[in-house]
mmCIF file of C-alpha atoms in Angstrom:
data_model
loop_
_atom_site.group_PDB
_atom_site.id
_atom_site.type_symbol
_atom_site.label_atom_id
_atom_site.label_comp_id
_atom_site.label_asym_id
_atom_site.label_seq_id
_atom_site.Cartn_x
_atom_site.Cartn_y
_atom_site.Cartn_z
ATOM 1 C CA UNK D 1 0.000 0.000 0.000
ATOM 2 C CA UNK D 2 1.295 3.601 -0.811
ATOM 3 C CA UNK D 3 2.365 5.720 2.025
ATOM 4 C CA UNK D 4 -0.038 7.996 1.166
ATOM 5 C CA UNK D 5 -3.035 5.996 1.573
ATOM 6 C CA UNK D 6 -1.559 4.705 5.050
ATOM 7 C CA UNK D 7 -1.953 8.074 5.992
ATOM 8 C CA UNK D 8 -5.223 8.856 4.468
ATOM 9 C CA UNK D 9 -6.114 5.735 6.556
ATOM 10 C CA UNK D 10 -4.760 6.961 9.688
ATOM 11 C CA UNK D 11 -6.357 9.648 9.842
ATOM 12 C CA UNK D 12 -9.633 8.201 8.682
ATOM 13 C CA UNK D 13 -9.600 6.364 12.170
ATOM 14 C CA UNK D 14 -8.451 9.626 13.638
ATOM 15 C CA UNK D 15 -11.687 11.495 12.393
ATOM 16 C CA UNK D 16 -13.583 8.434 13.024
ATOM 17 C CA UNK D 17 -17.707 9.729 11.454
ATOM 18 C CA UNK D 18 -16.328 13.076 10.005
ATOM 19 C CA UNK D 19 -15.777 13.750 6.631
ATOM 20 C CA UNK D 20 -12.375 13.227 5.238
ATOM 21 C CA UNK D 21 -12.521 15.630 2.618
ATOM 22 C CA UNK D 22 -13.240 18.656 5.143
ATOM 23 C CA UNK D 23 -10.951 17.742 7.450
ATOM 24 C CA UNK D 24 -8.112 17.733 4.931
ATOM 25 C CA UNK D 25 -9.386 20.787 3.421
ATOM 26 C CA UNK D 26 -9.630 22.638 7.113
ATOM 27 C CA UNK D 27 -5.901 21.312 8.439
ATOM 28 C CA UNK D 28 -4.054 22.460 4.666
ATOM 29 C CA UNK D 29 -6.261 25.184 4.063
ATOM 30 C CA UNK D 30 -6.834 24.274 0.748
ATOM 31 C CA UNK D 31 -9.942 23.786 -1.521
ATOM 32 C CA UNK D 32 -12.242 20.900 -1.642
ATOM 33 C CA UNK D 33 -11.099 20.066 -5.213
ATOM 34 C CA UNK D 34 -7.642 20.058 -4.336
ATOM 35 C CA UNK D 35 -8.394 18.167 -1.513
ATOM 36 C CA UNK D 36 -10.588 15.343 -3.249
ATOM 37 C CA UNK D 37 -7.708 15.036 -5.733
ATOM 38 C CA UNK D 38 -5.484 14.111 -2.839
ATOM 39 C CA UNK D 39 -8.049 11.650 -1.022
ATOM 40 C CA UNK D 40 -8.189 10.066 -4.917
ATOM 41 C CA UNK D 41 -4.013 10.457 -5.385
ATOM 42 C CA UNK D 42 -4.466 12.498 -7.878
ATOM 43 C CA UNK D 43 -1.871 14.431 -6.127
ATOM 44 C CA UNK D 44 0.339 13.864 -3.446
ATOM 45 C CA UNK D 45 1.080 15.091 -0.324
ATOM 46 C CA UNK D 46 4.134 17.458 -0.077
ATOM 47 C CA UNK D 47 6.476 17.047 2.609
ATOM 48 C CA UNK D 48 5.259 19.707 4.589
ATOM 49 C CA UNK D 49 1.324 18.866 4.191
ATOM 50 C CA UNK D 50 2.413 15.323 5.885
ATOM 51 C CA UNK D 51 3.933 16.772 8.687
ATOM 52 C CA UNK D 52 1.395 18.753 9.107
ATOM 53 C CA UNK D 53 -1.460 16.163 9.146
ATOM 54 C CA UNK D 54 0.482 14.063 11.245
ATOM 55 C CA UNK D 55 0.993 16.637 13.988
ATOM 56 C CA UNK D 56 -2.541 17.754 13.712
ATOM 57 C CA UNK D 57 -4.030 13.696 14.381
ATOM 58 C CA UNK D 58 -0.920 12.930 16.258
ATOM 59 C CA UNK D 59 -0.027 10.150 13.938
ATOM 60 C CA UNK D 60 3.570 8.789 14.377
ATOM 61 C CA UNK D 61 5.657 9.312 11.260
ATOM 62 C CA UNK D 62 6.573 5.750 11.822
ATOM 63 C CA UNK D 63 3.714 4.943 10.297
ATOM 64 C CA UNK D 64 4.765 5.712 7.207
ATOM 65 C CA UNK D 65 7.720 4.041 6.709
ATOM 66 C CA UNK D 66 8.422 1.654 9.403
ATOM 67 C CA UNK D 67 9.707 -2.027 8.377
ATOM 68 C CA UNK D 68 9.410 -4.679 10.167
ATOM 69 C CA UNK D 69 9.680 -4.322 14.228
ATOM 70 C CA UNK D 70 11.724 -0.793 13.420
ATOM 71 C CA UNK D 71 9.935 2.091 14.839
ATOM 72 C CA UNK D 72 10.507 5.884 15.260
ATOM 73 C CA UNK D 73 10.298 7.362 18.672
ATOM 74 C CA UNK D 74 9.481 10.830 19.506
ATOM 75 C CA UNK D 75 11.532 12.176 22.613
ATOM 76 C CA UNK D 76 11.018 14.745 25.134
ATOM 77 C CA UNK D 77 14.021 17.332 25.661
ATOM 78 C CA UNK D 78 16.586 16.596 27.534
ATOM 79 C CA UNK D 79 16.825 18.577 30.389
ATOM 80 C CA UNK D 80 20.221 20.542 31.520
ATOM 81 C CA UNK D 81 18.348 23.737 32.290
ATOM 82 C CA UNK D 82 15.307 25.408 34.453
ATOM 83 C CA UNK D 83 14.138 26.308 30.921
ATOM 84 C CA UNK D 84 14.957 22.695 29.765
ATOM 85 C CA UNK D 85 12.478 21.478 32.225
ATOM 86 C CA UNK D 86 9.926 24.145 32.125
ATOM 87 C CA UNK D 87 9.900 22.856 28.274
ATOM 88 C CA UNK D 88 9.622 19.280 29.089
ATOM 89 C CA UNK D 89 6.750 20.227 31.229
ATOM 90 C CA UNK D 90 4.812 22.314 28.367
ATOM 91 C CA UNK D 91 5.535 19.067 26.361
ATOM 92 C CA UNK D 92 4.441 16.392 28.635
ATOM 93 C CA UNK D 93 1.172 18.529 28.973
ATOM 94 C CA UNK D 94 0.294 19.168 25.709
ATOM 95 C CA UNK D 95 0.905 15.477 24.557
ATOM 96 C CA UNK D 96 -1.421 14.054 27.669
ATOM 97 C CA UNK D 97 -4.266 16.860 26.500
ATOM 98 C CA UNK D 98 -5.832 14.501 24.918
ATOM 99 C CA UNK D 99 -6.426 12.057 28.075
ATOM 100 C CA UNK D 100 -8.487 14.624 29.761
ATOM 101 C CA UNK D 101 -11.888 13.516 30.981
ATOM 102 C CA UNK D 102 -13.475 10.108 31.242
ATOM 103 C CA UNK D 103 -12.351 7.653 29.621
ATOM 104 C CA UNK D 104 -8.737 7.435 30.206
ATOM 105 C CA UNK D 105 -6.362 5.625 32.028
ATOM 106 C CA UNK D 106 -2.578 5.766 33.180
ATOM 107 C CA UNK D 107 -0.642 2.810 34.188
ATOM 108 C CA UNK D 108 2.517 3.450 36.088
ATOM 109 C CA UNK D 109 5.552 0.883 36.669
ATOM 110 C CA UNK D 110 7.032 3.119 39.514
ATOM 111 C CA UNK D 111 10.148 2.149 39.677
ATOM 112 C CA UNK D 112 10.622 5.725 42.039
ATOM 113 C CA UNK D 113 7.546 7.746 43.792
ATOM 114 C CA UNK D 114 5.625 8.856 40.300
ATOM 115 C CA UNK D 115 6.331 12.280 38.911
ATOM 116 C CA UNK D 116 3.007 13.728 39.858
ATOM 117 C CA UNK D 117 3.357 13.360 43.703
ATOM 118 C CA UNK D 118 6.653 15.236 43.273
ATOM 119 C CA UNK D 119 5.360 17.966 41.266
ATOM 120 C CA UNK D 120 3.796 21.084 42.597
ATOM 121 C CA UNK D 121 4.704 23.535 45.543
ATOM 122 C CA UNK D 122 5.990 21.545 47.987
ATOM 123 C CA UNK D 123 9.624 21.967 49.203
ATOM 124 C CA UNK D 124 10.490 18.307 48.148
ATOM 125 C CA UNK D 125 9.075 19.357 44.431
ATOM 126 C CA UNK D 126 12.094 21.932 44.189
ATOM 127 C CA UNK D 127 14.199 19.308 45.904
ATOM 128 C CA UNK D 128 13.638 16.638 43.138
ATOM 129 C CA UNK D 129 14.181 19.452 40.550
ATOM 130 C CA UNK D 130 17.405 20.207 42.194
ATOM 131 C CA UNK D 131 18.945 16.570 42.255
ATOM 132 C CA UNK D 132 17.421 16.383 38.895
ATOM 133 C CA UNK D 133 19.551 19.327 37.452
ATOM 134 C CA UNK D 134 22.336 18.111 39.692
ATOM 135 C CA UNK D 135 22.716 14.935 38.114
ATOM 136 C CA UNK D 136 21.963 15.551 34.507
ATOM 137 C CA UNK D 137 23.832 19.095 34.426
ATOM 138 C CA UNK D 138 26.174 19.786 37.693
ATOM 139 C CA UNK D 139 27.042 23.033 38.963
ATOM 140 C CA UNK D 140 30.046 22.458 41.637
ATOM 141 C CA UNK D 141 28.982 23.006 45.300
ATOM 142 C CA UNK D 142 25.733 25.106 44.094
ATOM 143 C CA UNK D 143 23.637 24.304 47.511
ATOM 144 C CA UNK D 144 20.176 23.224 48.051
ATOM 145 C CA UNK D 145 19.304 26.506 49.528
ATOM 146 C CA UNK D 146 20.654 29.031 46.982
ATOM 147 C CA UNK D 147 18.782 26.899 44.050
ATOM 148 C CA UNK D 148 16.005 29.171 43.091
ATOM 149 C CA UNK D 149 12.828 27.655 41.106
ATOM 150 C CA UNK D 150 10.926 29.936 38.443
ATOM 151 C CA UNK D 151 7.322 30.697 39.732
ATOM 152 C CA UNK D 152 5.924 29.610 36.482
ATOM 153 C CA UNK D 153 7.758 26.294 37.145
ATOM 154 C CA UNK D 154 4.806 25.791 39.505
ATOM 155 C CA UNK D 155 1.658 26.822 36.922
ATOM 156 C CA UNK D 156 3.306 24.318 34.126
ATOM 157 C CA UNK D 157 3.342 21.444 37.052
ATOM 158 C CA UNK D 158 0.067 21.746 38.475
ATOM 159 C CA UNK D 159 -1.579 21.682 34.629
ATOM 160 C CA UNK D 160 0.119 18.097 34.367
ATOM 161 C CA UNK D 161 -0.721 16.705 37.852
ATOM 162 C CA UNK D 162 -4.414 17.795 37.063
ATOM 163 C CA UNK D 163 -4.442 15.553 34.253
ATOM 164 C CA UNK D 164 -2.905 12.564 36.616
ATOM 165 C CA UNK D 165 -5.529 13.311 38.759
ATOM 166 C CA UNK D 166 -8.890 13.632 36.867
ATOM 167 C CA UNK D 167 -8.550 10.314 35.225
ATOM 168 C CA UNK D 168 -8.544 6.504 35.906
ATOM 169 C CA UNK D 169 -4.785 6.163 37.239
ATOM 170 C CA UNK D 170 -3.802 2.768 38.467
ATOM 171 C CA UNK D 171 0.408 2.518 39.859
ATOM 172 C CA UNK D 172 2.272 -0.551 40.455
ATOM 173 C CA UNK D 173 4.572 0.153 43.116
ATOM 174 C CA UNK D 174 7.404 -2.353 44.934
ATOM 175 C CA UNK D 175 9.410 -2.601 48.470
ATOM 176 C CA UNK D 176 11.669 0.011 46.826
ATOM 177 C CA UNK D 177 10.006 2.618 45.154
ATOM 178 C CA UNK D 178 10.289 5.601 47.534
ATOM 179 C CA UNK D 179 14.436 4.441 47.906
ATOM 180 C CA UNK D 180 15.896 6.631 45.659
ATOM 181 C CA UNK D 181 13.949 9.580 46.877
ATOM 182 C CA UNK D 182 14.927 8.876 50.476
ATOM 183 C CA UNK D 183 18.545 8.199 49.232
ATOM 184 C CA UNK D 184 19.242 10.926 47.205
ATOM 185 C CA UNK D 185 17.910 12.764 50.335
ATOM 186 C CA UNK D 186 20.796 11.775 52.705
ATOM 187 C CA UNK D 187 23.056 11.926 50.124
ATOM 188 C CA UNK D 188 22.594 15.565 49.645
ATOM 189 C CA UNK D 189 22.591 16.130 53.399
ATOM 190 C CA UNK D 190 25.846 14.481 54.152
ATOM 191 C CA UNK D 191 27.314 16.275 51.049
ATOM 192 C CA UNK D 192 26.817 19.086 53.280
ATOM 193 C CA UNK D 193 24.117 20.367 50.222
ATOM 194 C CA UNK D 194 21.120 20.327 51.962
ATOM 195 C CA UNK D 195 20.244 21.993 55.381
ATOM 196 C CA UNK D 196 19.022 20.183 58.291
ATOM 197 C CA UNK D 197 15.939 21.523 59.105
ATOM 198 C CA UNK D 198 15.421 21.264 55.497
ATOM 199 C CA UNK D 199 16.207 17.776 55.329
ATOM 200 C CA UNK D 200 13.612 16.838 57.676
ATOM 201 C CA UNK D 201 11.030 18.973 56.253
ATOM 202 C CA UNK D 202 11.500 16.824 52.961
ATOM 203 C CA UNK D 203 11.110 13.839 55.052
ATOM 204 C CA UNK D 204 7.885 14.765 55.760
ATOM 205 C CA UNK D 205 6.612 15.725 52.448
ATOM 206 C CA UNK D 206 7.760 12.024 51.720
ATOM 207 C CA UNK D 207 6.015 11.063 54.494
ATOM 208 C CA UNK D 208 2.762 13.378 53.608
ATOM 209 C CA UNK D 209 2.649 11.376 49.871
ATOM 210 C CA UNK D 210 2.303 7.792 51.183
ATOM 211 C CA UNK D 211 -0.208 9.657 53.865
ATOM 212 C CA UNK D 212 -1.868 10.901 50.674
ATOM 213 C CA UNK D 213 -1.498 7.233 48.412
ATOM 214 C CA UNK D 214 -2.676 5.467 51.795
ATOM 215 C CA UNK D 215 -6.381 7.687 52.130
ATOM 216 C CA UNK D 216 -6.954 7.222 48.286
ATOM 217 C CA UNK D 217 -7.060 3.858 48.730
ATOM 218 C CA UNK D 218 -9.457 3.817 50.973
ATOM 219 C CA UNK D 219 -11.686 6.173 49.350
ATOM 220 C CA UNK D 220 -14.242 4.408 47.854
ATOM 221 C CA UNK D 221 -15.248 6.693 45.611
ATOM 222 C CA UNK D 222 -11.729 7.004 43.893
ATOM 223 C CA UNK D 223 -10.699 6.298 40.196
ATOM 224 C CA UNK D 224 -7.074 4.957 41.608
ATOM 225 C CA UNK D 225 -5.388 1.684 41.921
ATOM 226 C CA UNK D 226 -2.322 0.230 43.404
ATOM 227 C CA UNK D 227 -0.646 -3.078 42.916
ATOM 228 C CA UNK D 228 2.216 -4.010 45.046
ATOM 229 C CA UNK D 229 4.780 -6.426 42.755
ATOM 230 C CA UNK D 230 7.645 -8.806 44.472
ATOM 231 C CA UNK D 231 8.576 -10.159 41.328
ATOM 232 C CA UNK D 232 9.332 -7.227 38.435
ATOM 233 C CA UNK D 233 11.670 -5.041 38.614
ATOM 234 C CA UNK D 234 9.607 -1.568 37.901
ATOM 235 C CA UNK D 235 11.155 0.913 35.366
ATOM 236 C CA UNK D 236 8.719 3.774 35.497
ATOM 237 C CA UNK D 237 7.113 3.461 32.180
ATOM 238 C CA UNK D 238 3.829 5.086 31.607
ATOM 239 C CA UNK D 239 1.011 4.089 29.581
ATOM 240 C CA UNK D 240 -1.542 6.398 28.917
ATOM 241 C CA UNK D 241 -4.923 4.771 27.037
ATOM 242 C CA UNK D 242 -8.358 6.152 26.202
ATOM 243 C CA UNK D 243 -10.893 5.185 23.249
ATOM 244 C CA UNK D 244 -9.236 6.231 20.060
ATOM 245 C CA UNK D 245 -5.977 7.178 21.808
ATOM 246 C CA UNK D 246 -2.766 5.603 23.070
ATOM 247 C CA UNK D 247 0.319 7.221 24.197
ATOM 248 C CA UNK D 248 3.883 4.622 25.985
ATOM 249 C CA UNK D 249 6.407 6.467 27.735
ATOM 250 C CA UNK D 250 9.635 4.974 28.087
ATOM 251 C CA UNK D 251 12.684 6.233 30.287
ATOM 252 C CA UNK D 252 15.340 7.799 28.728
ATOM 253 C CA UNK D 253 17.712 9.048 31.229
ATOM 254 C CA UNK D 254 16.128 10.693 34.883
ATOM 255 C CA UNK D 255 13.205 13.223 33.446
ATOM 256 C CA UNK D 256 13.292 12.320 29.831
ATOM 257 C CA UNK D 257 11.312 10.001 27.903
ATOM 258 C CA UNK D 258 10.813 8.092 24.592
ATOM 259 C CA UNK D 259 7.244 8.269 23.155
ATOM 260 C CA UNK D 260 5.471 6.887 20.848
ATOM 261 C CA UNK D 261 1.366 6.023 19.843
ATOM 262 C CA UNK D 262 2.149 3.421 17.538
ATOM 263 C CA UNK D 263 -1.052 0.913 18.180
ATOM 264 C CA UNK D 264 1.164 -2.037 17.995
ATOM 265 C CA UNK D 265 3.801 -0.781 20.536
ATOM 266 C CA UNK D 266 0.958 0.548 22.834
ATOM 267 C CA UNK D 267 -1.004 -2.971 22.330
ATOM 268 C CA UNK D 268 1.776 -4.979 23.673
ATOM 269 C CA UNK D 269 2.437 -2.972 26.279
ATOM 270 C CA UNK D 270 -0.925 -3.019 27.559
ATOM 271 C CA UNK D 271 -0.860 -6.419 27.398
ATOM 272 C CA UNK D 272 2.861 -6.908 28.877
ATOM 273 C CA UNK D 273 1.112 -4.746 31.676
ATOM 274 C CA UNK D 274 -2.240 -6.857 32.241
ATOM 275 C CA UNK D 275 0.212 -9.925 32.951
ATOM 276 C CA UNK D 276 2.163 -7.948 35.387
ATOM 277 C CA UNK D 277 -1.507 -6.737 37.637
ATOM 278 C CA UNK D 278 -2.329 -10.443 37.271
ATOM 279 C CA UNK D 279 1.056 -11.012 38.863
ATOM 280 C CA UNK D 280 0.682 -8.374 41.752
ATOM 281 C CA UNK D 281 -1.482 -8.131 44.741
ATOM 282 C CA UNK D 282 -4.270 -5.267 44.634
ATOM 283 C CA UNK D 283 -3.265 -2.680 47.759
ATOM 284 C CA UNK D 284 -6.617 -1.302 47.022
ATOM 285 C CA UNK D 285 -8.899 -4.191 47.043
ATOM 286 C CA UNK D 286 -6.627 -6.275 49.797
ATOM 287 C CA UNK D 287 -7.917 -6.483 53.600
ATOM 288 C CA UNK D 288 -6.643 -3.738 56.007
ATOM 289 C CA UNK D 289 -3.916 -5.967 57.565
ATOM 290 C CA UNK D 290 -2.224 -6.184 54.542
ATOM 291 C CA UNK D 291 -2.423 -2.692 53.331
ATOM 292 C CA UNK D 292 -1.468 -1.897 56.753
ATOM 293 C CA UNK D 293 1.540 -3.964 56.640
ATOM 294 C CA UNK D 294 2.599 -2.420 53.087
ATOM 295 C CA UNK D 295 1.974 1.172 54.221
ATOM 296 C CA UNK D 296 4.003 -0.089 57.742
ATOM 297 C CA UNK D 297 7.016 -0.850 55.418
ATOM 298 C CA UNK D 298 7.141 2.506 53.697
ATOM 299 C CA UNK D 299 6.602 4.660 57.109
ATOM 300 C CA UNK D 300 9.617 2.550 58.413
ATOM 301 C CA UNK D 301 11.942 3.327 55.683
ATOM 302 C CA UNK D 302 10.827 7.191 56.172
ATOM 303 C CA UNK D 303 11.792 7.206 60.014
ATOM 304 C CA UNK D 304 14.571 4.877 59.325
ATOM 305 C CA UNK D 305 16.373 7.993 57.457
ATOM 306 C CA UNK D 306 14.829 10.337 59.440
ATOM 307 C CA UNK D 307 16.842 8.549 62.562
ATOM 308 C CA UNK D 308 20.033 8.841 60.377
ATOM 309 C CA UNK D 309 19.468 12.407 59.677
ATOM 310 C CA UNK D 310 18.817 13.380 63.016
ATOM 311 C CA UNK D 311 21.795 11.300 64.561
ATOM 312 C CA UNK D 312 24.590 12.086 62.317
ATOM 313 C CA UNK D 313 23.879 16.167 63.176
ATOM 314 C CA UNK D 314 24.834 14.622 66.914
ATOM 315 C CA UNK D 315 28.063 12.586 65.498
#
C-alpha cells in the first residue's frame, strides 16, 4: 500500500464519522477540489502537508515508513536547564491533553515515587528538581538553599498533575520505590548540600505522599489503583490509554522520555502490563492488615532515614 493511503487511513480512524474531505481541506487550508484530488491520489502530499497532518491527528511518522519491528520514537528534551524542564513540562502537557476527561487511564511501573506526587509547591518538588539538574547538568557546590525555582515552574506542574488526577490512574509500586527519593535525600545532606531543618522537612513531604497514596485507597469513591509487585523489577514506564488514543512512555535518562502512539507498541504494552496486575497483589482491594503492613514498610523506611538524619547532626 502507498504511504499515502496509510496516511489517508490513519487519519480516517483519527476522524472516526467526520468527513475526510473537510478535514483535509480545514488542516491544509486548501480547496475541496484540491483536496478530493489528494483523497483520490491524484496528487500527493508534499512534505510539509504530511507533517502537518500528522501533527494535527498525532499520527507517528513511523507509520509511514516503518519495516518490520523498526519504529521511530518521539523524545522529550533533555533537560540541563530550568528552561529545559519548564519545556519538558509544556511538552508532557500538551501530549497528555488529549487524556483529559473520562475515559482514560494511566498505568505506572514506579520504579521511584511517580512524577506527579513530586510535582507542585511543595519543598520536596524543588528538591527533586534540584537533584534532577544536579545529576543531569552539575554546577560544583551550588547548595540546596541558593537553588532558586521559576514561579511559572509551579503553573506548568500543576496543569500536568491535574491531568494525573482527573482520570482513571492505576500505579504498580514495589518494596523500593520511595528508595531513591529517600537516598538521594541523605546523600545531599551528608554532602553538606542540603540543610538540616530542610532535610527533615522533605522527610515529611515524603512522608505526607504515602499519607496521601494510603487515604486514596481507601476512598471508595476514587478512580485509583495500586498493585504491590515482588517479582518485576519496575522501570517507570507510563502508559496512557483512552478510546481512540494511546500514548507509551519509556525512560530515557532521569526526566526524559521516549514516546510513541504506535497501536502495535501501545497494544503490547498493555498487554505486557495486564500480565504484570495479574502477577501483583491489589493494595486497594486487599484487607486492612495487609495494606497496613505495606503502608508499615514505607513509614519505616521514612523514620529509618529520618533517625540517620537526626543522629549524624549529633556525630
Amino acid at each position: 500500500m502507498k504511504n499515502q493511503e496509510l496516511l489517508l487511513k490513519a487519519i480516517q480512524k483519527k476522524v472516526q464519522n467526520k468527513s475526510l474531505l473537510d478535514e483535509i481541506a480545514k488542516v491544509l487550508g486548501i480547496s475541496y477540489d484540491a483536496a478530493h484530488r489528494r483523497l483520490s491520489l491524484k496528487s500527493k502530499f508534499t512534505i510539509d502537508e504530511t507533517i502537518l497532518l500528522c501533527q494535527q491527528f498525532n499520527i507517528a511518522m513511523d507509520l509511514l515508513f516503518k519495516k518490520e519491528n523498526k519504529y521511530v520514537l518521539d523524545k522529550t528534551k533533555t533537560i540541563k536547564s530550568i528552561a529545559d524542564f519548564k519545556s519538558y513540562l509544556e511538552k508532557s502537557a500538551s501530549i497528555l491533553n488529549q487524556y483529559k476527561g473520562n475515559g482514560s487511564s494511566v498505568y505506572y511501573s514506579a520504579k521511584d515515587i511517580p512524577l506527579h506526587y513530586t510535582l507542585g509547591g511543595s519543598l520536596l518538588s524543588k528538591f527533586k528538581l534540584y537533584v534532577w539538574l544536579a545529576i543531569l547538568s552539575p554546577e560544583e557546590d551550588l547548595s540546596f538553599e541558593n537553588f532558586v525555582m521559576e514561579d511559572l515552574i509551579l503553573q506548568d506542574s500543576i496543569r500536568l498533575v491535574t491531568i494525573f488526577q482527573n482520570i482513571h490512574r492505576v500505579e504498580i509500586w514495589n518494596d523500593t520505590t520511595i528508595n531513591s527519593s529517600l537516598q538521594q535525600l541523605y546523600y545531599f545532606y551528608e554532602a553538606g548540600l542540603l540543610k538540616y531543618s530542610n532535610a527533615l522537612l522533605i522527610i515529611d513531604d515524603i512522608k505526607n505522599i504515602i499519607l496521601k497514596v494510603e487515604q486514596e485507597i481507601y476512598n471508595t469513591t476514587s478512580s485509583f489503583e495500586l498493585f504491590h509487585n515482588e517479582i518485576l523489577l519496575l522501570n517507570n514506564t507510563v502508559l496512557f490509554t483512552n478510546e481512540t488514543h494511546a500514548s507509551f512512555f519509556i525512560p530515557h535518562n532521569m526526566l526524559s522520555y521516549y514516546v510513541t502512539s504506535d497501536a502495535q507498541i501501545c497494544q503490547e504494552e498493555k498487554e505486557f502490563i495486564t500480565n504484570q496486575l495479574k502477577n501483583s497483589m491489589s493494595i486497594s482491594k486487599a484487607g486492612r492488615k495487609d495494606q497496613k503492613i505495606f503502608f508499615t514498610k514505607m513509614y519505616q523506611k521514612i523514620e529509618f532515614y529520618r533517625n540517620k538524619i537526626e543522629n549524624y547532626i549529633m556525630e
